[in-house]
Coordinates of C-alpha atoms in Angstrom, one line a residue:
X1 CA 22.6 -3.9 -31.5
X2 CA 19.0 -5.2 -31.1
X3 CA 18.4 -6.7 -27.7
X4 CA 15.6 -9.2 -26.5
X5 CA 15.4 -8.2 -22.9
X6 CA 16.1 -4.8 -21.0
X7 CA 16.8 -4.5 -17.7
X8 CA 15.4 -1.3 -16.2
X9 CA 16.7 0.2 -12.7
X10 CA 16.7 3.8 -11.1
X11 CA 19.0 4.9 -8.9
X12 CA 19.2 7.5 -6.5
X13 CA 22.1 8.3 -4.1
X14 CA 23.1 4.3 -4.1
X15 CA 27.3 5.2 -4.9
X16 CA 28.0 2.4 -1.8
X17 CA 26.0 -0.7 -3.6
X18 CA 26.4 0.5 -7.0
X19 CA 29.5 -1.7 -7.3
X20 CA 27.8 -5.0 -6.0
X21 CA 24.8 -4.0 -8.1
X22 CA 27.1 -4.0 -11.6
X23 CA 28.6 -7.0 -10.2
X24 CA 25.7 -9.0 -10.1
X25 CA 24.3 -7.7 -13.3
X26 CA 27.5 -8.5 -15.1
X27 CA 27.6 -12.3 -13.5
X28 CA 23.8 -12.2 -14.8
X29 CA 24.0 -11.5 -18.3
X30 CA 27.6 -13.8 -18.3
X31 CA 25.2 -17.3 -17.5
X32 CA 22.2 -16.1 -19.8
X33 CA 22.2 -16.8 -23.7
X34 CA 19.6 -13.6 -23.7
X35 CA 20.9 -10.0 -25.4
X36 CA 20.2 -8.3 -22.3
X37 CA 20.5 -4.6 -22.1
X38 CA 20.8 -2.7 -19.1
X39 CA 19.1 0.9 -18.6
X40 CA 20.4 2.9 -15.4
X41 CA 18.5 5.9 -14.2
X42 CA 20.2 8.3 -12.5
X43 CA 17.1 10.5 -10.7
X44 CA 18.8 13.5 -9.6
X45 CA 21.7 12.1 -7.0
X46 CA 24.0 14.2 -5.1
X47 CA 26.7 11.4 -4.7
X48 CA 28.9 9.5 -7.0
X49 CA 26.3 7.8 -8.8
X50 CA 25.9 9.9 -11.7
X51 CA 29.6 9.4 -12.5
X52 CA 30.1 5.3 -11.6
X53 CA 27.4 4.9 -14.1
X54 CA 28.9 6.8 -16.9
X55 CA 31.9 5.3 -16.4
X56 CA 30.1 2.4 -16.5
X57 CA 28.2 2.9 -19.6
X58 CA 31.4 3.9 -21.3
X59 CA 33.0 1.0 -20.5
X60 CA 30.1 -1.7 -21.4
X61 CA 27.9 -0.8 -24.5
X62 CA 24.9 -3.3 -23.1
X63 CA 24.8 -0.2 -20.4
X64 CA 22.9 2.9 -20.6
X65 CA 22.7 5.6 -18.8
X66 CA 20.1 8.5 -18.5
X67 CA 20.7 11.3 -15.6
X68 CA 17.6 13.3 -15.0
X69 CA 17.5 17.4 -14.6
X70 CA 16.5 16.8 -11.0
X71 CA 15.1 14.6 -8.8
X72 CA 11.5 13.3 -10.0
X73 CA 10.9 10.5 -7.7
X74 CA 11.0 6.7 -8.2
X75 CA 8.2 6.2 -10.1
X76 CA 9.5 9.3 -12.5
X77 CA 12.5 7.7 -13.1
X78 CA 11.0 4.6 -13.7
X79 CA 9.0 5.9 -16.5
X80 CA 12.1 7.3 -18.3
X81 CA 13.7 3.8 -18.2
X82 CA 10.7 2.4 -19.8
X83 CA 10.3 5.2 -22.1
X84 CA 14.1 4.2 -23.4
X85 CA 14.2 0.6 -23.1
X86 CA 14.6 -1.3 -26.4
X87 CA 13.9 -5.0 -25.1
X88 CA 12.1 -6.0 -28.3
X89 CA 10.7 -9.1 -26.0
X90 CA 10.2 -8.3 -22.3
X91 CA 11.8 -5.5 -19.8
X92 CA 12.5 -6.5 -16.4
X93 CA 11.9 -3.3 -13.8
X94 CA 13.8 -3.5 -10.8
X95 CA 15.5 -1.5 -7.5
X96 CA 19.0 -0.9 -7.5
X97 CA 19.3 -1.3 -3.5
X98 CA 20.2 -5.3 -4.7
X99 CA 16.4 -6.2 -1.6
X100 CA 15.0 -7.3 -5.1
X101 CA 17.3 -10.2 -7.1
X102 CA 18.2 -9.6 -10.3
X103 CA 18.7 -13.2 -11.0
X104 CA 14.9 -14.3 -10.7
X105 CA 14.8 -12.6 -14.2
X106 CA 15.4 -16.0 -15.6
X107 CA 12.3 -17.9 -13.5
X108 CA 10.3 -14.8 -14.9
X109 CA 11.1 -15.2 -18.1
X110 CA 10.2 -18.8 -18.2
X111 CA 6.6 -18.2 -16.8
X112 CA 6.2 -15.1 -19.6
X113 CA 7.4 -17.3 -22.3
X114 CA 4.4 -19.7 -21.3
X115 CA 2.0 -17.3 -22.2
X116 CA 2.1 -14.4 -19.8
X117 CA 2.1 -11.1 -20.5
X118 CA 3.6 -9.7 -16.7
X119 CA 5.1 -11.6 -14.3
X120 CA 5.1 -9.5 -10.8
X121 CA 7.2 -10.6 -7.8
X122 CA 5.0 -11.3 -4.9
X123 CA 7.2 -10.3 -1.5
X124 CA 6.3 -13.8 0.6
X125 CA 8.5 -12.9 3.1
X126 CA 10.5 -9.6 3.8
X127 CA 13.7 -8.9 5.9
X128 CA 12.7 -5.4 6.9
X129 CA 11.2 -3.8 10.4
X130 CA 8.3 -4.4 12.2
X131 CA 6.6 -1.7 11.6
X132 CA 7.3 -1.1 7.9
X133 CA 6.0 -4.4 7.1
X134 CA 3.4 -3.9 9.1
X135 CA 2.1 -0.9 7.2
X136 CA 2.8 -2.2 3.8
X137 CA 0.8 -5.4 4.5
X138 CA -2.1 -3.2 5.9
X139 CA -2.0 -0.8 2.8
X140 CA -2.1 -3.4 0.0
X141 CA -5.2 -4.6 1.5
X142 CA -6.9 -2.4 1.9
X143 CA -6.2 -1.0 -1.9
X144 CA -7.2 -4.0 -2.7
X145 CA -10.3 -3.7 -1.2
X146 CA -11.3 -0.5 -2.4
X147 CA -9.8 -0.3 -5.7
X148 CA -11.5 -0.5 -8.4
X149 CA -9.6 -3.2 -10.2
X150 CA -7.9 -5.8 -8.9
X151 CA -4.1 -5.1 -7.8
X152 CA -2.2 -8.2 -6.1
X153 CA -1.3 -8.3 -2.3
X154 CA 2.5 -7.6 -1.5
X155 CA 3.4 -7.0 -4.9
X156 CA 6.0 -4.1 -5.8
X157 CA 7.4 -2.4 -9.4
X158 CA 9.5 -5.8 -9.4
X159 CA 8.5 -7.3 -12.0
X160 CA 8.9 -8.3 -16.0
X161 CA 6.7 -7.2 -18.4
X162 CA 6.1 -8.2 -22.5
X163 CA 7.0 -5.6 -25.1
X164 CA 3.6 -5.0 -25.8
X165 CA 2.7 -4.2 -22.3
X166 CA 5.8 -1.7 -22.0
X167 CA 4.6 0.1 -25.1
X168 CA 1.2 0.3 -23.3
X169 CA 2.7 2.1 -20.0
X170 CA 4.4 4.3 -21.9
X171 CA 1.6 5.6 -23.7
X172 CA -0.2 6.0 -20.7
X173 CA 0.0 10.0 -20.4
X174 CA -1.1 10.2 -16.1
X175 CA 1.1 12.3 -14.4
X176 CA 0.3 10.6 -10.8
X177 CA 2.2 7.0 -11.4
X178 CA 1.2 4.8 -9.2
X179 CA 3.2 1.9 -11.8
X180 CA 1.9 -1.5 -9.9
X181 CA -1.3 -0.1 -10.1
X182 CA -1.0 0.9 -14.2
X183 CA 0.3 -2.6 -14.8
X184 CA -2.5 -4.1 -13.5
X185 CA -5.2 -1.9 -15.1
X186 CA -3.4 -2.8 -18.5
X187 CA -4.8 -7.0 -18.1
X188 CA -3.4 -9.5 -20.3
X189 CA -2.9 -12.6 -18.5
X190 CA -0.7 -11.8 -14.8
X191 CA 1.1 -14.7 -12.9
X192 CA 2.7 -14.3 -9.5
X193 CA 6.3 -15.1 -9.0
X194 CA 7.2 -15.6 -5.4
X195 CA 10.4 -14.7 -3.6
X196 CA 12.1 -13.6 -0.1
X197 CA 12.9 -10.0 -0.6
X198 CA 16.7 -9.3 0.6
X199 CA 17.5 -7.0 3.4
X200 CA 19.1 -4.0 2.6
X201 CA 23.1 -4.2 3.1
X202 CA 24.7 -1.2 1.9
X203 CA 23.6 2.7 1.7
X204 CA 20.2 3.9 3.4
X205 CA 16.8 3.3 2.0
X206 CA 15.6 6.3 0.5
X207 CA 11.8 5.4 0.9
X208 CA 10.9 7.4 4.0
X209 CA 7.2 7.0 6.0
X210 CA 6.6 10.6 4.7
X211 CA 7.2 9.0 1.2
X212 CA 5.2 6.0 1.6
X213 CA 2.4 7.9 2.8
X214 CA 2.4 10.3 -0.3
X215 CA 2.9 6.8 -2.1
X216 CA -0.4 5.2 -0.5
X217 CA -2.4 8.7 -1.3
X218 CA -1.2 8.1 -4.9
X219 CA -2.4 5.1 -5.1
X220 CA -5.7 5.5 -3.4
X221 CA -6.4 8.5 -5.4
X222 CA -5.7 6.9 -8.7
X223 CA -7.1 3.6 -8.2
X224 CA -10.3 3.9 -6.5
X225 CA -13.4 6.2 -6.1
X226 CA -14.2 4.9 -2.1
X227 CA -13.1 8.3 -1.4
X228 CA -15.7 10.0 -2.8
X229 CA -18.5 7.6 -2.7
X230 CA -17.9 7.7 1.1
X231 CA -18.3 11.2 1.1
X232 CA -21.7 10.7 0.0
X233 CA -22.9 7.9 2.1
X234 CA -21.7 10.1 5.3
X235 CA -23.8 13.2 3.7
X236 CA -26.9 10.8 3.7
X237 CA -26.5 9.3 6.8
X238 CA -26.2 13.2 8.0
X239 CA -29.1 13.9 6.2
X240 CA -31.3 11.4 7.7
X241 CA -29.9 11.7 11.3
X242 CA -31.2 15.7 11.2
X243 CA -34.2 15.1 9.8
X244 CA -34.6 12.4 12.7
X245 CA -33.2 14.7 15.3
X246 CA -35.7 17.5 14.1
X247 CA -38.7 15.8 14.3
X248 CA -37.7 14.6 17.9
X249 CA -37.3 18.5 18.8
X250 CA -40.5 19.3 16.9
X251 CA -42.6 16.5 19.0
X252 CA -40.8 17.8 22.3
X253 CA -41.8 21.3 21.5
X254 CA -45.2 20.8 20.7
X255 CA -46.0 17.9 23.6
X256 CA -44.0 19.0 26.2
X257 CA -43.2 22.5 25.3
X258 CA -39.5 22.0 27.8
X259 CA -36.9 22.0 25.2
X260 CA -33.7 23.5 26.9
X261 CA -32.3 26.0 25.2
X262 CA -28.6 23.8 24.2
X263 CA -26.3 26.5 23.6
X264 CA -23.3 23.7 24.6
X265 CA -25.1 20.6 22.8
X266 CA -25.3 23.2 19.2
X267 CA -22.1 24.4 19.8
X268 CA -20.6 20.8 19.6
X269 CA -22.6 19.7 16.7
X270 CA -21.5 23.3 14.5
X271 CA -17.8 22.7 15.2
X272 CA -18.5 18.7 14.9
X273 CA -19.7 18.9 11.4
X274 CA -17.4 21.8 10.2
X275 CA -14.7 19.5 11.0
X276 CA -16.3 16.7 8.8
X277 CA -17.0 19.0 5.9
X278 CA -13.3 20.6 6.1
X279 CA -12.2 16.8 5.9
X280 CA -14.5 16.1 2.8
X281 CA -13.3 19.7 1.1
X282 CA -9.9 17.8 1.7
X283 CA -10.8 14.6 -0.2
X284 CA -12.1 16.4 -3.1
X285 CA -9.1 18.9 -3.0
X286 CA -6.9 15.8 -3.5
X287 CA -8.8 14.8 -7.0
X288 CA -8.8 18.3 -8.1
X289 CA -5.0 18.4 -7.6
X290 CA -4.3 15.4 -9.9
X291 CA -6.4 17.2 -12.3
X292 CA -4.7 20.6 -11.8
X293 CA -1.0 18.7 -12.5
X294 CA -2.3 16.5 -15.2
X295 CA -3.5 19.6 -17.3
X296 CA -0.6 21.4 -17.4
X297 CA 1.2 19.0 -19.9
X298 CA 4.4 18.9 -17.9
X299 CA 6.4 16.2 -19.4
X300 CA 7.2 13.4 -16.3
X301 CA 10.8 14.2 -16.5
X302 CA 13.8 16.1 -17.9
X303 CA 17.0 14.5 -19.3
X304 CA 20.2 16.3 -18.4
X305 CA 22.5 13.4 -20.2
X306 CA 22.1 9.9 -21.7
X307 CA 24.8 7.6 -22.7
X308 CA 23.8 4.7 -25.2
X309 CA 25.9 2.5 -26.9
X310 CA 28.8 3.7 -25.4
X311 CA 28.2 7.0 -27.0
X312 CA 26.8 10.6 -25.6
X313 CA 23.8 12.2 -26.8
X314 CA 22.0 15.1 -26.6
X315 CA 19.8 15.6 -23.6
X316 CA 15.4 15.2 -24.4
X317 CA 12.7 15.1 -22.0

């Protein structure tokens, strides 16, 4: 069966929306005239997922269904649906928690057919707490403003990218995936879709502040080289203020021969600027551990069982 659009979501513990989310899919692909494929991810859950979407993918042939060895995190699992998804025009990523509609894939695939090659949802207004908006907001801009390429304010993996695009991410070998930040590094032309991002109704969200913090380093890390470059604009600024503050204790000495012996004043400044360069060694530890985990070839995921077709086959990384 050759299909024009896949429809690529992981999942992870979500047994108590999984119905709703089949439920929606199903009413999707019943009012489009597209051959829409749907690719579920199952990344390592320790419910009923794994099993609801077998059963599922045994029952419907348009659904697919790939458990990893393990959990490997979203953005793992989100590379293994891409990696399988045979959308020969466009592949629409998306949650399975049901905050991001599955229905906008139409709209998106309007403003692609104009001449877009990646159509990413822009969040204008989201039904979440204070404090985790809060953060979000604060984090995409200032990527923004440090990155090195441009990667658009409030916009998550939601999204629908062109074949050719799709082929590109999944060439892209990085073990770090920071995906919003890949797709925009890609180019072609962009365009923003806007929407009001559901709140969550069934099941817990799995994204915890621990999690979105590693997510932030991720994408700092990956996306921009302020890190580093502020290392070295601190070092001269250190540079010039000791140079400064010995020639003031130089002059003193040799004018006024009184300068007090400052056991408490050195003391301060050792333990000051050992804490700074412990911090910097910090920085640069970061970048040598993404080239530590990139160099041991590990590939981004292992396949314990896919169903395709509404047939079994043999597990492949």
């Amino acid at each position: 069966m050759i299909y024009n659009i896949s429809i690529v979501a992981p999942l992870y513990n979500e047994q108590e929306i999984f119905p709703s989310l089949i439920m929606r899919l199903n009413a999707l692909m019943e009012r489009s005239i597209e051959k829409i494929e749907i690719v579920l991810v199952n990344d390592g859950s320790s419910d009923d997922t794994e099993k609801l979407m077998q059963q599922t993918a045994l029952t419907y042939p348009n659904y697919n269904c790939i458990s990893l060895a393990r959990n490997f995190g979203h953005q793992n699992a989100l590379t293994a649906g891409l990696s399988l998804a045979r959308g020969t025009e466009a592949v629409l990523i998306i949650d399975g928690d049901l905050q991001d509609p599955p229905e906008l894939l139409f709209e998106m695939l309007t403003t692609l057919r104009s001449g877009s090659d990646v159509v990413y949802a822009v969040r204008k207004k989201r039904k979440e707490g204070f404090l985790k908006k809060l953060t979000a907001q604060l984090f995409y801009r200032i990527l923004q403003t440090i990155s090195y390429i441009k990667i658009p304010l409030d916009a998550g993996d939601f999204c629908l990218i062109s074949r050719r695009v799709a082929d590109i991410l999944n060439a892209m070998p990085e073990e770090s995936r920071y995906l919003r930040g890949m797709r925009s590094w890609v180019g072609f032309k962009q365009t923003p879709c806007e929407y009001e991002r559901d709140e969550r109704t069934l099941g817990k969200t799995k994204f915890s502040y621990k999690k979105m913090i590693q997510f932030a380093y991720i994408g700092i890390f990956n996306f921009s080289t302020f890190p580093v470059k502020i290392i070295k604009r601190i070092g001269y600024v250190s540079i010039i203020f000791s140079i400064v503050y010995a020639i003031y204790i130089i002059y003193k000495k040799l004018v006024y021969n009184n300068v007090a012996d400052g056991f408490t004043t050195l003391i301060i400044v050792i333990l000051f600027f050992s804490g700074i360069q412990m911090f910097f060694l910090g920085i640069v530890g970061e970048y040598l551990l993404n080239i530590f985990f990139q160099v041991k070839g590990r590939p981004l995921f292992i396949v314990k069982s896919q169903i395709r077709d509404g047939a079994i086959f043999p597990a492949s990384t």
